[in-house]
Amino acid sequence: MPSTELLITFFVTTALFAYVPGPAMLYAAAQTLARGRKAGLMATLGIHLGCYVHVVAAAAGLSIIFHAVPVLYMAVKLIGAGYLVWLGVSLFRARTQPDASVSGLQPKSGRRAFFESITVEVLNPKTAIFFMAFLPQFIDASASFPVWLQFFILGTIVNLTFSSADIVCVMLAGAVTSRLRRSSSAQRLVQRAGGAMLVGLGTHLALQRS
C-alpha cells in the first residue's frame, strides 16, 4: 500500500471532495425533497452500489475507454442526463398522496428511488473519469499489493466517504421536509422542488463540455 504520508493526504483530499456539495449530494437531496427521507436514503444506497461499477472499471483499467473514445463518453453522458431530466419531470408532474405518512412516501417510492439511483450512477461517465484522474495519484506501483487491488481498496474508501456525506445531506433535508409535509400545499411544493432539482442536474450534465 502507499506510504503513511500519502494515505493521510488521500483521506484528507477525499473528505474535502466528499463534503463539498456536488451532483450526487444534490441528487440525494432532491429525492428526499420529492419522496421523503427513506427514499433519500435508498437513493444514497443506490448511488453507492452503482458507483462500484466505476470502482471495478477503474481497477480493471476500463475507465480509460471513456478518455480514449470521446464519442462513447458523450453518448453515455447524454443518456444519463436525459434520464435525470425524465426523472425530474416525472416527479414534478406526479400527484402527491394525501394519505401519505409524514415521510410522504408510498411503499414503492424507496424501491423506485433505489433502482433509479443505480441507473443514474452507472450512466454517469464523470464518475469513471474522476476515479481515473484521482486514484492514480495515490497508487504505489512498488507496493506489495497489486495495482488493481490498490485501485479497488482506495476506490471503495472514496465511495464510502462520499456516501457518508450524502447521508448527512439526506438527514438534513429530511428534517426540513418533515415539517413542510404537514401541509398538503407545502408537500406539493417540496415535491416539485425536488423534481426541478433533478431537471437542473440533468441539464447541467448535458451542457458540460467535459
XYZ file of C-alpha atoms in Angstrom:
210
model
C 0.000 0.000 0.000
C 1.077 3.655 -0.349
C 3.139 5.313 2.380
C 1.523 6.725 5.524
C 2.063 10.304 4.358
C 0.407 9.558 1.030
C -2.528 7.839 2.729
C -3.085 10.812 5.039
C -3.149 13.091 2.008
C -5.571 10.694 0.331
C -8.001 10.660 3.272
C -7.938 14.447 3.699
C -8.414 15.106 -0.011
C -11.204 12.526 -0.263
C -13.058 14.080 2.681
C -12.776 17.540 1.142
C -14.132 16.305 -2.188
C -16.922 14.358 -0.466
C -18.275 17.105 1.768
C -18.215 19.902 -0.782
C -21.762 19.931 -2.259
C -21.771 18.167 -5.604
C -24.178 16.468 -8.026
C -24.597 13.247 -6.004
C -25.366 15.184 -2.837
C -27.871 17.397 -4.663
C -29.437 14.328 -6.270
C -29.923 12.649 -2.874
C -31.406 15.876 -1.504
C -33.774 16.108 -4.481
C -35.002 12.545 -3.916
C -35.549 13.393 -0.244
C -37.498 16.531 -1.087
C -39.665 14.739 -3.619
C -40.238 11.409 -1.862
C -39.129 11.681 1.756
C -36.216 10.630 3.955
C -36.493 6.878 3.348
C -36.387 7.385 -0.420
C -33.392 9.688 0.031
C -31.533 7.016 1.993
C -32.449 4.373 -0.586
C -31.230 6.724 -3.321
C -27.928 7.094 -1.456
C -27.621 3.305 -1.257
C -28.360 3.032 -4.981
C -25.702 5.632 -5.809
C -23.249 3.803 -3.556
C -23.812 0.407 -5.197
C -23.832 1.900 -8.699
C -20.500 3.553 -8.003
C -18.876 0.154 -7.543
C -19.296 -0.371 -11.290
C -16.879 2.527 -11.763
C -14.580 1.307 -8.968
C -14.290 -2.113 -10.618
C -13.846 -0.484 -14.032
C -11.010 1.664 -12.656
C -9.359 -1.368 -11.063
C -9.613 -3.254 -14.357
C -8.355 -0.287 -16.362
C -11.618 0.031 -18.283
C -12.303 3.649 -17.304
C -9.657 4.787 -19.774
C -12.034 3.789 -22.584
C -14.110 6.926 -21.921
C -10.973 9.038 -22.292
C -9.850 7.216 -25.427
C -13.281 7.242 -27.119
C -14.855 10.700 -26.646
C -17.944 9.741 -28.664
C -18.723 6.939 -26.207
C -18.207 9.283 -23.270
C -20.560 11.862 -24.790
C -23.212 9.249 -25.620
C -23.280 7.826 -22.085
C -23.270 11.320 -20.605
C -26.259 12.429 -22.694
C -28.190 9.249 -21.904
C -27.579 9.792 -18.196
C -28.524 13.463 -18.428
C -31.702 12.633 -20.322
C -32.628 10.049 -17.699
C -32.173 12.611 -14.928
C -34.381 15.110 -16.742
C -37.027 12.437 -17.293
C -36.989 11.545 -13.584
C -37.302 15.202 -12.648
C -40.241 15.802 -14.980
C -41.942 12.654 -13.667
C -41.588 13.818 -10.062
C -42.682 17.340 -10.967
C -45.868 16.053 -12.604
C -46.645 13.275 -10.109
C -49.588 13.710 -7.792
C -48.943 13.941 -4.081
C -50.576 11.314 -1.899
C -52.994 12.899 0.588
C -52.981 9.777 2.754
C -49.183 9.519 2.897
C -47.333 9.410 6.186
C -45.158 12.213 7.486
C -42.388 10.989 5.207
C -44.730 11.424 2.247
C -43.863 8.018 0.872
C -45.720 5.352 -0.969
C -44.411 1.814 -0.358
C -42.864 1.735 -3.818
C -41.046 5.087 -3.517
C -37.999 3.737 -1.685
C -37.508 0.815 -4.067
C -38.043 3.040 -7.074
C -35.519 5.591 -5.813
C -33.024 2.774 -5.189
C -33.158 1.326 -8.699
C -33.336 4.746 -10.366
C -30.236 5.824 -8.466
C -28.228 2.780 -9.515
C -29.065 3.605 -13.137
C -28.202 7.279 -12.697
C -24.797 6.479 -11.195
C -23.875 3.795 -13.719
C -24.759 6.196 -16.556
C -22.549 8.953 -15.141
C -19.218 8.754 -17.004
C -17.842 11.656 -14.979
C -17.539 9.265 -12.031
C -15.357 6.978 -14.115
C -13.218 9.917 -15.237
C -12.898 11.088 -11.620
C -11.568 7.720 -10.461
C -9.206 7.543 -13.415
C -7.789 11.006 -12.634
C -7.832 10.880 -8.819
C -6.810 7.393 -7.715
C -3.519 7.002 -9.666
C -2.025 9.844 -7.599
C -2.154 7.551 -4.555
C -1.105 4.258 -6.161
C 2.300 2.831 -5.311
C 3.456 0.528 -8.096
C 6.244 -0.833 -5.882
C 3.923 -1.810 -3.015
C 3.292 -5.429 -2.058
C -0.371 -5.097 -3.065
C -1.007 -5.330 -6.836
C -2.074 -2.111 -8.533
C -5.580 -3.354 -9.306
C -6.178 -4.183 -5.630
C -4.941 -0.735 -4.564
C -7.385 0.797 -7.053
C -10.228 -1.255 -5.609
C -9.405 -0.546 -1.949
C -8.906 3.194 -2.445
C -11.988 3.403 -4.689
C -14.074 1.689 -2.029
C -12.866 4.154 0.604
C -13.742 7.066 -1.686
C -17.182 5.596 -2.315
C -17.887 5.093 1.399
C -16.743 8.627 2.208
C -18.912 10.199 -0.464
C -21.886 8.121 0.683
C -21.431 9.321 4.267
C -21.699 12.913 3.004
C -24.827 12.028 1.033
C -26.407 10.508 4.160
C -25.742 13.701 6.132
C -27.376 15.693 3.323
C -30.411 13.384 3.290
C -30.867 13.660 7.055
C -30.716 17.446 6.944
C -33.120 17.633 4.007
C -35.426 15.142 5.732
C -35.534 17.237 8.899
C -36.715 20.229 6.888
C -39.214 18.417 4.695
C -40.816 16.510 7.594
C -42.175 19.822 8.833
C -43.193 21.143 5.438
C -45.091 17.950 4.590
C -47.659 18.638 7.297
C -49.254 20.960 4.761
C -50.532 19.443 1.513
C -49.673 22.597 -0.439
C -46.163 22.645 1.021
C -45.812 18.933 0.252
C -46.660 19.607 -3.377
C -44.193 22.495 -3.494
C -41.419 20.371 -1.985
C -42.059 17.558 -4.463
C -41.887 19.981 -7.369
C -38.683 21.471 -5.970
C -37.127 18.009 -5.912
C -38.202 17.378 -9.499
C -36.869 20.749 -10.595
C -33.504 19.961 -8.985
C -33.231 16.728 -10.975
C -34.098 18.545 -14.214
C -31.450 21.139 -13.381
C -28.830 18.480 -12.665
C -29.601 16.671 -15.917
C -29.438 19.887 -17.912
C -26.174 20.883 -16.252
C -24.651 17.459 -17.009
C -25.752 17.616 -20.651
C -24.328 21.113 -21.209
C -20.963 20.492 -19.560
C -18.157 20.317 -22.094
C -16.173 17.727 -20.160
